[in-house]
Each structure stands twice: as C-alpha cells, then as structure tokens.
PDB file of C-alpha atoms in Angstrom:
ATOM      1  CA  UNK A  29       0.000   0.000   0.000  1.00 49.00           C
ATOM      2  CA  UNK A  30       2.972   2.246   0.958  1.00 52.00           C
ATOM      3  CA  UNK A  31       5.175   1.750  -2.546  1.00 51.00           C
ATOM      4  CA  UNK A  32       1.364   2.311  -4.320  1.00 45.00           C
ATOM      5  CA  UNK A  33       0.642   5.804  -2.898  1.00 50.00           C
ATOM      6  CA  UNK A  34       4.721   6.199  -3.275  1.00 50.00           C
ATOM      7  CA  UNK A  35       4.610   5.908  -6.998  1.00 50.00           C
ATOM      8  CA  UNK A  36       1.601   7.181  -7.910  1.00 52.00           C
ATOM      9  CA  UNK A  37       1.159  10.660  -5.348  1.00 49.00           C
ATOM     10  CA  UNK A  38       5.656  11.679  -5.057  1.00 49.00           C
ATOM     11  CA  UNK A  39       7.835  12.741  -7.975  1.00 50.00           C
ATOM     12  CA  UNK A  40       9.605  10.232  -9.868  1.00 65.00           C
ATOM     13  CA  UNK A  41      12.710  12.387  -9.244  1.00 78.00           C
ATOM     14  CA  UNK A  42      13.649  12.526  -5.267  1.00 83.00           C
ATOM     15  CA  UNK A  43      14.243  15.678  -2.967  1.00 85.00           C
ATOM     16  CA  UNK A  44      16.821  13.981  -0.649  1.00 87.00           C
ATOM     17  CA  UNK A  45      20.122  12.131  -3.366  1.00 87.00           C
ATOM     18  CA  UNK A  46      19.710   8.668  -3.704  1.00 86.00           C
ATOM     19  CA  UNK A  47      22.861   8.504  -2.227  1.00 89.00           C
ATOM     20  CA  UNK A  48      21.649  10.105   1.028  1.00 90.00           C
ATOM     21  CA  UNK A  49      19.082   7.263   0.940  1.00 90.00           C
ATOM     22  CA  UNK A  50      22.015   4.270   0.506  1.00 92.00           C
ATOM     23  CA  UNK A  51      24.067   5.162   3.397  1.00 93.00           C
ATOM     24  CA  UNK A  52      20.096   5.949   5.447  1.00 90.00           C
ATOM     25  CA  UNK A  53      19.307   2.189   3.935  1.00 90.00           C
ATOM     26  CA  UNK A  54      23.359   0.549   4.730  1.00 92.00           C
ATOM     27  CA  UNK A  55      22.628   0.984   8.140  1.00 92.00           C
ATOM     28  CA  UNK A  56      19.347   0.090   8.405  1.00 87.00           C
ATOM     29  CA  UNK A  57      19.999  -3.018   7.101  1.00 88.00           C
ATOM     30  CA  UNK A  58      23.607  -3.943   9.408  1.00 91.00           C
ATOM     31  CA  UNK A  59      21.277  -2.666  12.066  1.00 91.00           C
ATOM     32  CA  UNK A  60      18.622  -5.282  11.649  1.00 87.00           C
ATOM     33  CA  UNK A  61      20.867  -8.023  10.584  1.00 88.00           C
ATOM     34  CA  UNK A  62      22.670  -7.740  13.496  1.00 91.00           C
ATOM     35  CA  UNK A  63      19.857  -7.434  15.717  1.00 90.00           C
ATOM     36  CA  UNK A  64      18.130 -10.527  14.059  1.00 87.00           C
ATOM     37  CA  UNK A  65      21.289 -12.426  14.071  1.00 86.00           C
ATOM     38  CA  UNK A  66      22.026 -11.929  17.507  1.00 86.00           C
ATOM     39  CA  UNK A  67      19.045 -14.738  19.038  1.00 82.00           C
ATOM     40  CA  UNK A  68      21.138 -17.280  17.026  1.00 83.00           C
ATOM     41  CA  UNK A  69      24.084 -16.032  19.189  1.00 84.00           C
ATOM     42  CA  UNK A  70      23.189 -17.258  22.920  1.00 78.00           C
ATOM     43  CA  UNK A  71      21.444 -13.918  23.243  1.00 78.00           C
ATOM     44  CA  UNK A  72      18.064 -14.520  24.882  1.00 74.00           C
ATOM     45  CA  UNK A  73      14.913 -11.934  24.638  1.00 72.00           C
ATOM     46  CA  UNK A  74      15.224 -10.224  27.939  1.00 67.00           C
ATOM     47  CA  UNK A  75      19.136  -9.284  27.217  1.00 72.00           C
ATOM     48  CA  UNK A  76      18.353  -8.024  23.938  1.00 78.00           C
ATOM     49  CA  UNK A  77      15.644  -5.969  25.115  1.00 73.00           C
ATOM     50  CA  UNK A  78      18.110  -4.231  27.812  1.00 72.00           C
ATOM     51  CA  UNK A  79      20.625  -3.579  25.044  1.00 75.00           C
ATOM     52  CA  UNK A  80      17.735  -1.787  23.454  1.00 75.00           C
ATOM     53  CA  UNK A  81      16.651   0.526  26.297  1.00 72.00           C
ATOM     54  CA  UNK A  82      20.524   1.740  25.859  1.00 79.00           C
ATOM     55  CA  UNK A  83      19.539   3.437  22.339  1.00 83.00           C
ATOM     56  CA  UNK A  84      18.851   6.693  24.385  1.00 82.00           C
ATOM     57  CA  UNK A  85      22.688   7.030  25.854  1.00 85.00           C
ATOM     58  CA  UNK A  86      23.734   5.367  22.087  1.00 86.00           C
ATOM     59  CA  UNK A  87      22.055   8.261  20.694  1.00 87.00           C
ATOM     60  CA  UNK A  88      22.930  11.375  23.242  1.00 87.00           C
ATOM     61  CA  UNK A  89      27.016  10.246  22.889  1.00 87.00           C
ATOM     62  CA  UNK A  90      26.836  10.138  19.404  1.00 89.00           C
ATOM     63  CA  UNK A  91      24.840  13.391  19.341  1.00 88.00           C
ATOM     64  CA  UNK A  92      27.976  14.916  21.519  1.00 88.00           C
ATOM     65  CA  UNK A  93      30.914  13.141  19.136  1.00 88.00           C
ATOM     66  CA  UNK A  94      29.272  13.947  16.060  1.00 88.00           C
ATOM     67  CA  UNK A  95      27.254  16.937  16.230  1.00 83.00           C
ATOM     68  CA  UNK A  96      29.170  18.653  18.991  1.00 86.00           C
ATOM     69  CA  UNK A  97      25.818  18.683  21.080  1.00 86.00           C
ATOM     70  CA  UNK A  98      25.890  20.111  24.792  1.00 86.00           C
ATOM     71  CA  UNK A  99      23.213  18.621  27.162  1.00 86.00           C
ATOM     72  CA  UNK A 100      22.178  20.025  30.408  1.00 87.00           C
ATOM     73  CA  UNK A 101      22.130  17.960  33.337  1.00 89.00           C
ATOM     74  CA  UNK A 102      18.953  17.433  33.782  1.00 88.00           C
ATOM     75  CA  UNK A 103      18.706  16.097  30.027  1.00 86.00           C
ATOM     76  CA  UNK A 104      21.259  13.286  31.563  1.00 89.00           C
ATOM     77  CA  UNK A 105      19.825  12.845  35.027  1.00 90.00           C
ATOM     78  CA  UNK A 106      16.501  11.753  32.577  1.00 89.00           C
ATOM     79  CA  UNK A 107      18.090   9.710  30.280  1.00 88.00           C
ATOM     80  CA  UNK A 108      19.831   7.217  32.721  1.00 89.00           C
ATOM     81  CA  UNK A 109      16.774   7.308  34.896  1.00 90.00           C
ATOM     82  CA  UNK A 110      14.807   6.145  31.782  1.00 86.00           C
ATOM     83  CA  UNK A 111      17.253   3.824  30.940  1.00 86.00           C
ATOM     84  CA  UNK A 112      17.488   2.930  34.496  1.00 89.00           C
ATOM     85  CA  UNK A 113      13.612   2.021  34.764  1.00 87.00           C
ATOM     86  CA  UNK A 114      13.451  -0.098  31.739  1.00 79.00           C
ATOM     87  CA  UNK A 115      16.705  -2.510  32.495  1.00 82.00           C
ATOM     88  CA  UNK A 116      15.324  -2.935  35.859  1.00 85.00           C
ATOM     89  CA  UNK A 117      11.540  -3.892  34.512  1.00 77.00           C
ATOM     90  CA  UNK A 118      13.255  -6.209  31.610  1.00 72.00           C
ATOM     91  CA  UNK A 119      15.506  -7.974  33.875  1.00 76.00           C
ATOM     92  CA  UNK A 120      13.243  -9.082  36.341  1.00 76.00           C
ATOM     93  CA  UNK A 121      10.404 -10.145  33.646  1.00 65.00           C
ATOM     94  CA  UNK A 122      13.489 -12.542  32.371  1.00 61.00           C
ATOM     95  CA  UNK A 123      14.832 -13.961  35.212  1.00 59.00           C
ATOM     96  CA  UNK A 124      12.691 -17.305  34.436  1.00 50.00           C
ATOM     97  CA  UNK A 125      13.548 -17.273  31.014  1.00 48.00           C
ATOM     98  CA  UNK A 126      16.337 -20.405  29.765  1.00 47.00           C
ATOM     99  CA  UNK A 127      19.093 -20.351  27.645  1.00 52.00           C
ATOM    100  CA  UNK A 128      18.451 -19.695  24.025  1.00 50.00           C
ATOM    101  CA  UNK A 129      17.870 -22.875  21.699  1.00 51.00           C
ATOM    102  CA  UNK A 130      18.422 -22.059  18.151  1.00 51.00           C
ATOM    103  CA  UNK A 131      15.409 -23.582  15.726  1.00 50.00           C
ATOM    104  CA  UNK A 132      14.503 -25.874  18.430  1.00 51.00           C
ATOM    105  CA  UNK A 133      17.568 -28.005  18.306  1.00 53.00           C
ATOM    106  CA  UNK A 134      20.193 -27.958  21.768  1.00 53.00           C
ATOM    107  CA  UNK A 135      23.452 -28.116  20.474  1.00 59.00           C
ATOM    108  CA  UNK A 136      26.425 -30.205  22.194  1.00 66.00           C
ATOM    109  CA  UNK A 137      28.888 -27.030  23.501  1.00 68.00           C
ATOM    110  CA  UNK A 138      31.034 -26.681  26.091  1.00 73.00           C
ATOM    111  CA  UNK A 139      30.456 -23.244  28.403  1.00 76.00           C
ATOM    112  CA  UNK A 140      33.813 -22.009  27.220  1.00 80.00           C
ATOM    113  CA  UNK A 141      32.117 -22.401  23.246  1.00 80.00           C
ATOM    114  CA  UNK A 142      29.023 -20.768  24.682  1.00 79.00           C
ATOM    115  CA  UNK A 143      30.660 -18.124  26.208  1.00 82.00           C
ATOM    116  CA  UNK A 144      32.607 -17.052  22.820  1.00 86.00           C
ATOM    117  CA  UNK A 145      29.482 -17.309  21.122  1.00 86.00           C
ATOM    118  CA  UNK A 146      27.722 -14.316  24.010  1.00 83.00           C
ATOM    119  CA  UNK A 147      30.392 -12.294  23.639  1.00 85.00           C
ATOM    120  CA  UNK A 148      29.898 -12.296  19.600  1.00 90.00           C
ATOM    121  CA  UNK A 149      26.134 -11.658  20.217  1.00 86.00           C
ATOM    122  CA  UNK A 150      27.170  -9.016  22.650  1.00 84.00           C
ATOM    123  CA  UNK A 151      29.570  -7.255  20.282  1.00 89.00           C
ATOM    124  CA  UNK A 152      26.577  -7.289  17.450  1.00 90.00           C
ATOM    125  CA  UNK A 153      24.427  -6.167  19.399  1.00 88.00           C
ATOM    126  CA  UNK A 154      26.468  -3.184  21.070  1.00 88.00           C
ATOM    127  CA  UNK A 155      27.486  -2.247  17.160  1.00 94.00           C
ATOM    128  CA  UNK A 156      23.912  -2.472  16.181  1.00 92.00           C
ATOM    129  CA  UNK A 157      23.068   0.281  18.855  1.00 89.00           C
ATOM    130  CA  UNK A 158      25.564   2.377  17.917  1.00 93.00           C
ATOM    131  CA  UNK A 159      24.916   2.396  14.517  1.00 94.00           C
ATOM    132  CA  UNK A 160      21.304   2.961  14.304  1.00 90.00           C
ATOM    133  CA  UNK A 161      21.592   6.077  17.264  1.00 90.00           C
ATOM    134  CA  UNK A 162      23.998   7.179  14.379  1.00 92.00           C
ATOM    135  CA  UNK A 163      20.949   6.435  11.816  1.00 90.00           C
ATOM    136  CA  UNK A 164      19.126   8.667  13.319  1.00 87.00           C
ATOM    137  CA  UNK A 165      21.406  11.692  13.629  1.00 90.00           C
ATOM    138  CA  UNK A 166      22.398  11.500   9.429  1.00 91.00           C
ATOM    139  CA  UNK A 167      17.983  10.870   8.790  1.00 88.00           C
ATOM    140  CA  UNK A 168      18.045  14.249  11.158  1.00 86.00           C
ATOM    141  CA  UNK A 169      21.102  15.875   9.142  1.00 89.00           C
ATOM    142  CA  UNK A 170      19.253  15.220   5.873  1.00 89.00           C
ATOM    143  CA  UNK A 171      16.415  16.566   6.888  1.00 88.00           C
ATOM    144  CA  UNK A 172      18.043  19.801   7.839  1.00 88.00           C
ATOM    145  CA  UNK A 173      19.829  20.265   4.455  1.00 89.00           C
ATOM    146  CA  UNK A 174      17.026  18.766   2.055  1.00 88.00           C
ATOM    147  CA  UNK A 175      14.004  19.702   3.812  1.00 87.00           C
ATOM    148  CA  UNK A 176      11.164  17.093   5.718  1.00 85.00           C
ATOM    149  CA  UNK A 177       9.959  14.660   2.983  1.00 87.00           C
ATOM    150  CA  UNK A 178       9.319  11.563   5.639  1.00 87.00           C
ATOM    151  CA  UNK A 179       6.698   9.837   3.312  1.00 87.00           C
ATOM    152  CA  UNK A 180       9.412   9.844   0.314  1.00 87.00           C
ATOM    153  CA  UNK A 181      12.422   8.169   3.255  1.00 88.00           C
ATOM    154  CA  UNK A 182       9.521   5.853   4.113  1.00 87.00           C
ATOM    155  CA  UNK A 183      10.037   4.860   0.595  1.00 88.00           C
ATOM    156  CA  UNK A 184      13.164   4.550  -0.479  1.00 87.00           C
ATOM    157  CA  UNK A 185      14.918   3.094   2.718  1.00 85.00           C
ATOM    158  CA  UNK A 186      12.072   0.270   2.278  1.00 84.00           C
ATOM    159  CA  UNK A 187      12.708  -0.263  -1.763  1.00 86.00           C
ATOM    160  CA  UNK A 188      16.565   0.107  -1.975  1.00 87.00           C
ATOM    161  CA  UNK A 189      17.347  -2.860   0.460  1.00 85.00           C
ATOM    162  CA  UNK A 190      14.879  -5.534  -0.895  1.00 86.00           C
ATOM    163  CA  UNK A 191      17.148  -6.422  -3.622  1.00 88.00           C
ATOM    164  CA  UNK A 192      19.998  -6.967  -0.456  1.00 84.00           C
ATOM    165  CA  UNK A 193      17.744  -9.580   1.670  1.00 83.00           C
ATOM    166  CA  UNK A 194      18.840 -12.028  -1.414  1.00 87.00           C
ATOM    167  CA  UNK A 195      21.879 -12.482   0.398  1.00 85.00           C
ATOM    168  CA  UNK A 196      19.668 -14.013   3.292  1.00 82.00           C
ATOM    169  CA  UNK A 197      17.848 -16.392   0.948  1.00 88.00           C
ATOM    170  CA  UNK A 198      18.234 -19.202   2.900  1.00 89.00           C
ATOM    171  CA  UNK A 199      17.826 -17.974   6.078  1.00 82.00           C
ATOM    172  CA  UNK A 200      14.473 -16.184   4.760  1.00 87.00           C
ATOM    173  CA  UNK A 201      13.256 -19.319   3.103  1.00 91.00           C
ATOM    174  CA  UNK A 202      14.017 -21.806   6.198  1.00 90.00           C
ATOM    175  CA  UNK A 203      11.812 -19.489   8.679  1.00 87.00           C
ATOM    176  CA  UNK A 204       9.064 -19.081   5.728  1.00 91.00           C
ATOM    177  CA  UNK A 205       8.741 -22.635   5.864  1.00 93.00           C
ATOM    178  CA  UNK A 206       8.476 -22.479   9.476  1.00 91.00           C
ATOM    179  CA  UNK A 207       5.574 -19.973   9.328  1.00 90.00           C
ATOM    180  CA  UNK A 208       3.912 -22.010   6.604  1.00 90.00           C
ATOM    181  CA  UNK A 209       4.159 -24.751   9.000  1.00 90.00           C
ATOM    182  CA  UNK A 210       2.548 -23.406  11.975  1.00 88.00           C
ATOM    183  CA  UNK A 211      -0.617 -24.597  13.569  1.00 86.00           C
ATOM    184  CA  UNK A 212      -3.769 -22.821  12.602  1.00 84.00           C
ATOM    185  CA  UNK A 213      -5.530 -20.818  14.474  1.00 77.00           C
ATOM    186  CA  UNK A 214      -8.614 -22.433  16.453  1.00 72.00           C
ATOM    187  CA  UNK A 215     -10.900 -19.508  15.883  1.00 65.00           C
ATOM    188  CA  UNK A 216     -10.270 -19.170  11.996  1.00 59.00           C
ATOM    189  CA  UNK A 217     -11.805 -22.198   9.987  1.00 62.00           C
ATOM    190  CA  UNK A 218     -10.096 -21.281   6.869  1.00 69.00           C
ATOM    191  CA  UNK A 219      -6.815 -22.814   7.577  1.00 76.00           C
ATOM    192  CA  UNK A 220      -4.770 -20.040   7.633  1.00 83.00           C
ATOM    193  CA  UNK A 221      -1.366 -20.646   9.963  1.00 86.00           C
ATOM    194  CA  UNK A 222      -1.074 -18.541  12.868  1.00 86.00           C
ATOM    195  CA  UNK A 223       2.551 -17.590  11.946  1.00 89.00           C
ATOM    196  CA  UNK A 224       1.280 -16.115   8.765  1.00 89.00           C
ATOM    197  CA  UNK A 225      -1.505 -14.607  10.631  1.00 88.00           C
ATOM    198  CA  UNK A 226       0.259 -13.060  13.454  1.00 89.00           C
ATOM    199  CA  UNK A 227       2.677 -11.702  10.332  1.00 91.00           C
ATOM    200  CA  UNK A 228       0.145  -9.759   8.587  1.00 91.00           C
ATOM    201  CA  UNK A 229      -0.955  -8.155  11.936  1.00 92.00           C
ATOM    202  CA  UNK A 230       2.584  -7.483  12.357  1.00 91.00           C
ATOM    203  CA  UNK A 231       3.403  -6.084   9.305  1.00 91.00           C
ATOM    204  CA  UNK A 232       0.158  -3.228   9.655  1.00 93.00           C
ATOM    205  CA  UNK A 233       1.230  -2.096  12.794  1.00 90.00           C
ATOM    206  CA  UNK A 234       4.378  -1.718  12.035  1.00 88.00           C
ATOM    207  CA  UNK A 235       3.269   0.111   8.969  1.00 90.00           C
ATOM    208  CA  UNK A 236       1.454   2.684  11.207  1.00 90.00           C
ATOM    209  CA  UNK A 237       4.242   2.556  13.366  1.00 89.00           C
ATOM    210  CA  UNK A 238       7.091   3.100  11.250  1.00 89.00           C
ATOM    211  CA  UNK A 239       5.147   5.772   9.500  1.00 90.00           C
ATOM    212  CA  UNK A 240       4.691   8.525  11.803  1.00 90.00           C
ATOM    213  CA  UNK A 241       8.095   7.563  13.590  1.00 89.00           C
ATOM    214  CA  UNK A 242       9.283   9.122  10.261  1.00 89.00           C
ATOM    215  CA  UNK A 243       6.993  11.723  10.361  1.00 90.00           C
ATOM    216  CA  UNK A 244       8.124  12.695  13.709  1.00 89.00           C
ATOM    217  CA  UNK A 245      11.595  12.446  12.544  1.00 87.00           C
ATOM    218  CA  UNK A 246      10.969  16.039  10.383  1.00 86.00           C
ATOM    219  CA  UNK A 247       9.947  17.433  13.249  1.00 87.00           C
ATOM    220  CA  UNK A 248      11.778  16.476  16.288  1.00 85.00           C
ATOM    221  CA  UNK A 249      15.281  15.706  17.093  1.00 84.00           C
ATOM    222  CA  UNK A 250      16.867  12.857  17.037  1.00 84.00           C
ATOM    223  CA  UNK A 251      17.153  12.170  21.119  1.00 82.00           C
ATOM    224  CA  UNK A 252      13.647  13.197  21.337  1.00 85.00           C
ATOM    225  CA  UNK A 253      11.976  10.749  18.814  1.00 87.00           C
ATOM    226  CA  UNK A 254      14.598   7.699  20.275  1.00 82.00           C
ATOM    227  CA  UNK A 255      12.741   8.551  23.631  1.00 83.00           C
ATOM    228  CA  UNK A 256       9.247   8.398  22.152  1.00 85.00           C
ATOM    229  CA  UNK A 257      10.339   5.024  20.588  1.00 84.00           C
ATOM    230  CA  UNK A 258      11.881   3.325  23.908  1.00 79.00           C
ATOM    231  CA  UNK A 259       8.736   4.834  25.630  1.00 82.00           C
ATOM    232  CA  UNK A 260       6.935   2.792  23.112  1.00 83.00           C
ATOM    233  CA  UNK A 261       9.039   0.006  23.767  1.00 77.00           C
ATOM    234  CA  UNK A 262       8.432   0.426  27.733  1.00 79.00           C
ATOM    235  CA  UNK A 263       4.853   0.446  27.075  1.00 83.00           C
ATOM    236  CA  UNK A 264       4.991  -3.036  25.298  1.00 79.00           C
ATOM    237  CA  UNK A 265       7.251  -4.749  28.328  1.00 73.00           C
ATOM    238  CA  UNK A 266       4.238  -3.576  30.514  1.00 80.00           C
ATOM    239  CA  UNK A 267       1.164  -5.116  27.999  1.00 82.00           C
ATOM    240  CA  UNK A 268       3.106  -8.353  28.097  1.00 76.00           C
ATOM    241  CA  UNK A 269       3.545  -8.783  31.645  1.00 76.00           C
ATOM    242  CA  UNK A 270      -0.287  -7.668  31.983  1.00 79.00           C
ATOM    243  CA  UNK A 271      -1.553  -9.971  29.354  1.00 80.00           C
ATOM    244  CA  UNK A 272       0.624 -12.954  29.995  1.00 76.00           C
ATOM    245  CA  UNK A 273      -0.193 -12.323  33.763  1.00 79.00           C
ATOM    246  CA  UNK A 274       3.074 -12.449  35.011  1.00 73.00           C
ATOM    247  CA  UNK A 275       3.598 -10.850  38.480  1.00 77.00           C
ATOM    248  CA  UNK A 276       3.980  -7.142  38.656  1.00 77.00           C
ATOM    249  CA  UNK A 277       6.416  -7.156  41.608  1.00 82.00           C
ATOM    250  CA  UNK A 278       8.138  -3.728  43.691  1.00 87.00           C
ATOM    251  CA  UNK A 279      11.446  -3.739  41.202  1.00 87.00           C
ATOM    252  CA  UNK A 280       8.373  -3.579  38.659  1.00 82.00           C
ATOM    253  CA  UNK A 281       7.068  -0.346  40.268  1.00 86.00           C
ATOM    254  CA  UNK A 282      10.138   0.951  40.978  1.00 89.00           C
ATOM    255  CA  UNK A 283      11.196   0.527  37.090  1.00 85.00           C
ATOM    256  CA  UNK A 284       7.794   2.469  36.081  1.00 83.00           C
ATOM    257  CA  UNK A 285       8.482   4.990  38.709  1.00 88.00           C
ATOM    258  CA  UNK A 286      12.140   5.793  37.411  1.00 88.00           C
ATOM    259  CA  UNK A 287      10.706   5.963  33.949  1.00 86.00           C
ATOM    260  CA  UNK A 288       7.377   8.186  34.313  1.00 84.00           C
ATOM    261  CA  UNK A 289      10.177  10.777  36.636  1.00 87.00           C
ATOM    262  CA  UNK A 290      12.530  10.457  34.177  1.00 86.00           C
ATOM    263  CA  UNK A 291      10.127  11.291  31.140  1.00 82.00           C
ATOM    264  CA  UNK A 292       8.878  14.355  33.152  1.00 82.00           C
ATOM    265  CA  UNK A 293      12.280  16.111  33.241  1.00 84.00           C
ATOM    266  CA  UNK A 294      12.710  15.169  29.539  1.00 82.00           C
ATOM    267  CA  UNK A 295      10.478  16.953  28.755  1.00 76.00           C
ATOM    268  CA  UNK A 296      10.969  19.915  30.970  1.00 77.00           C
ATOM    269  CA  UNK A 297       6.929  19.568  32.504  1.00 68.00           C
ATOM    270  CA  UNK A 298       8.047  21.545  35.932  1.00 71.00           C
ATOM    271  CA  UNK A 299       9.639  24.508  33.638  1.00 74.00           C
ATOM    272  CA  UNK A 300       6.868  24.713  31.396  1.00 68.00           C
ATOM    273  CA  UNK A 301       4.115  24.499  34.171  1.00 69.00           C
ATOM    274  CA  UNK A 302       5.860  27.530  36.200  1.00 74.00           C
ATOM    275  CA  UNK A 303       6.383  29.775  32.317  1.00 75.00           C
ATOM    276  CA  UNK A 304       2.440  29.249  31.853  1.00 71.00           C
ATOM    277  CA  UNK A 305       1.854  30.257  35.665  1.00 73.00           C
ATOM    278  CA  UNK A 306       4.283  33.142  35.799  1.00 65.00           C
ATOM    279  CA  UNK A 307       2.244  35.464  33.432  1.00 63.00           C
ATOM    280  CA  UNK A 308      -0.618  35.202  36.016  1.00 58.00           C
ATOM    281  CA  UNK A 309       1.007  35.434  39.216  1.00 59.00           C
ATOM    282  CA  UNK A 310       2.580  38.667  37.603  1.00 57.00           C
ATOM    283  CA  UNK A 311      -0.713  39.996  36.961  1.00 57.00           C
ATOM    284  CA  UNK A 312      -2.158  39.194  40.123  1.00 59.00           C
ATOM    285  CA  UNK A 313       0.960  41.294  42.143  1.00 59.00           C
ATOM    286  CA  UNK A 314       0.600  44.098  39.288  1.00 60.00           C
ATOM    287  CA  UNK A 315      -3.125  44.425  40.392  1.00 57.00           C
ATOM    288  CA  UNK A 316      -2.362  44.041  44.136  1.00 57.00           C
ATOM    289  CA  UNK A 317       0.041  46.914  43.601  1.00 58.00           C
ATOM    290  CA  UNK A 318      -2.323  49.706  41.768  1.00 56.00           C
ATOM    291  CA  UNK A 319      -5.181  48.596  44.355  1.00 57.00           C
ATOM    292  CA  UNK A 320      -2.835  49.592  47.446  1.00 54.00           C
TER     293      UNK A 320
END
C-alpha cells in the first residue's frame, strides 16, 4: 500500500540524493541483521531488550561526538533514569527465562564455546546500537539540508534494500517454511497458519508505526523521537507482563516509577508548568500593587 501511494502521489525524481538514501538504507539493514542475528548467538529476549533501552545514551554520545551537542544535566539525570527504569523492569520479567535454543535443536557445547558465542552476540548487538543512534542523527542531518519529505524516506529506505535480503535467501526461506508450518488458528476455519496470521498483523502495525516515527523524525530531534520510541518500547514490556499475567512485583514499580520521573524532566513539565503560571502570578501582584 505504501510503494502504491509512493509511486503514484511523489515525484519520480527525489528531494533527498539517492545517495543520502544508501548510506540511510546501509545501516538500516547492518542494524537489523545484526539485531536478528544476535538470538542465534546465545542472546536470549530479555538481554536483547536491555541492550535496546541503551539506544537513548547510544544516541545522546553520538549526538555529543558527532554533532558537537551540549546537554544540560537534567537532560542526563533523565536519560539514565529512563534507561534505568526499563533494564530494571526487563531484567526481572526474564529472570525465568532459559538459555536460548536455536530452531529448536540444543546443540552439544562446552560453556567455554558458549561463552565465545555471548560475547559475539554481545559485540553485534552493542554495534547495532551504535549504529542505528547514528541512523538517526544523518535521517536528522538530511532533513536539515534537504528539507522534511518523511513519506518519500519511508520509501526509499524500504525499496533500496529488498534487492539486499537475497543475500539471506536461505535464512528467509528456512523461517518461511516455518511460518507455513505453523498450527492454525482455532478460531479461523479457513486454515490459515497462525505464523502467517500473526505476520500480517505485524506487518500493519508496524506500517502505522514506522510511519509517523518518520513523520516525527521532520519534526523532532533525534534524542527526542529515540525517547518516544523506547517509551513505546516500555509500554509493550508492561502489555506483556499484563496480558501474559506475570507478576507485577516492587522492582516492577520501581522501574515504572524511574521511567514516568525520568520522562517528566525530559520533557521539561516543571519549567513549562511555572512559564504558563508566571504570566498570572505577575498579573495578580501588578493588580495588588495599583489597588494599594
């Protein structure tokens, strides 16, 4: 539906260089290879979900290497309080949660094998945060010099890297076969595996997802939409501990605590509250003052 409206309402000719768009779409796709690649490295859920509550800090040191950016304190005190929150809420959801098992199948290792293997998943994992933070400063840096076009970037970093998933052929066509081979739903009598169901749910949301992410990209920095999106992600740790009725213990309160205070001073609530009440509390002494 996207690459339909694409082609038929934008210019054939883009506003931002199609080279602009290769190095956007080069690390896109490392990012989400590396991500994806990582469960087959000893890297459980959980883990990888902590790594991704770091993409705040990723992004606010890149912000000060590369664009020379100078944060105030409180900016900090918010972002490792966020951070904070959400490692405390992910690690306690996984501390039931086994060692990874790759496509079902245990493999014979020794712990010092298994241990290599971590590390790897740790090092893709820490590159992958590094480089999308970095995404999103050079999608901000376009923006700046080529003006806000988010429905055309929606485009092209979606079209210029189908051609690269052929290099994943096999990989794509074992879990395909997987999906195709799921169980069907009880509730649908049309056959219909659940995989490919759950899929096509997926792939909407993520659609309206994705979408106004890069429509908030043309109009806020960088930090501030990677704290909308680990919000987000903060908001669907909570769902699945509600829906999966897992316990929602003190470290779980105290991890939704840290990150409501810490999303406050992001946003600078306190300051804005007192600018929209000074105004009137001037008034209010400036009438006190003529009546005496």
């Amino acid at each position: 539906m996207a690459l339909y409206l694409q082609l038929n309402v934008v210019p054939k000719k883009p506003s931002i260089s199609v080279k602009g768009y290769m190095i956007l779409v080069a690390m896109f796709f490392i990012t989400n290879v590396l991500n994806n690649y990582a469960f087959d490295l000893n890297i459980a859920m959980p883990l990888h979900m902590i790594f991704r509550a770091g993409s705040l800090i990723a992004n606010m040191i890149m912000g000060v290497i590369i664009l020379k950016k100078k944060y105030t304190l409180d900016k900090f005190i918010s972002v490792g309080m966020i951070t904070a929150g959400i490692t405390i809420c992910t690690i306690v959801s996984g501390q039931d949660v086994k060692k990874t098992v790759v496509h079902g199948v245990v493999q014979n290792t020794s712990e010092l094998e298994d241990f290599f293997w971590w590390c790897l998943g740790i090092a893709c994992l820490t590159i992958a945060l590094f480089i999308s933070a970095r995404m999103g400063i050079y999608q901000e840096t376009l923006y700046k010099q080529h003006g806000k076009h988010p429905q055309e970037a929606l485009f092209y970093t979606h079209l210029i890297p189908l051609p690269w998933f052929l290099f994943l052929y096999s990989n794509l066509k074992e879990h395909a076969l997987m999906a195709f081979e799921s169980e069907p739903l009880p509730y649908i009598g049309f056959g219909i595996p659940s995989t490919i169901i759950y899929l096509a749910g997926n792939v909407f949301t993520q659609y309206l997802c994705i979408s106004s992410v890069y429509f908030l990209t043309t109009e806020c920095s960088s930090l501030t939409v990677t704290l909308v999106i680990t919000l987000r992600k903060f908001a669907s740790l909570l769902f699945s501990i509600l829906y999966f009725n897992n316990p929602f213990t003190l470290y779980h309160w105290i991890g939704t605590l840290l990150v409501f205070i810490g999303t406050i001073i992001f946003t600078e609530i306190p300051q804005k509250v007192q600018q929209m009440t000074a105004p009137k509390n001037a008034a209010k002494k400036t009438k006190k003052t003529k009546i005496n």
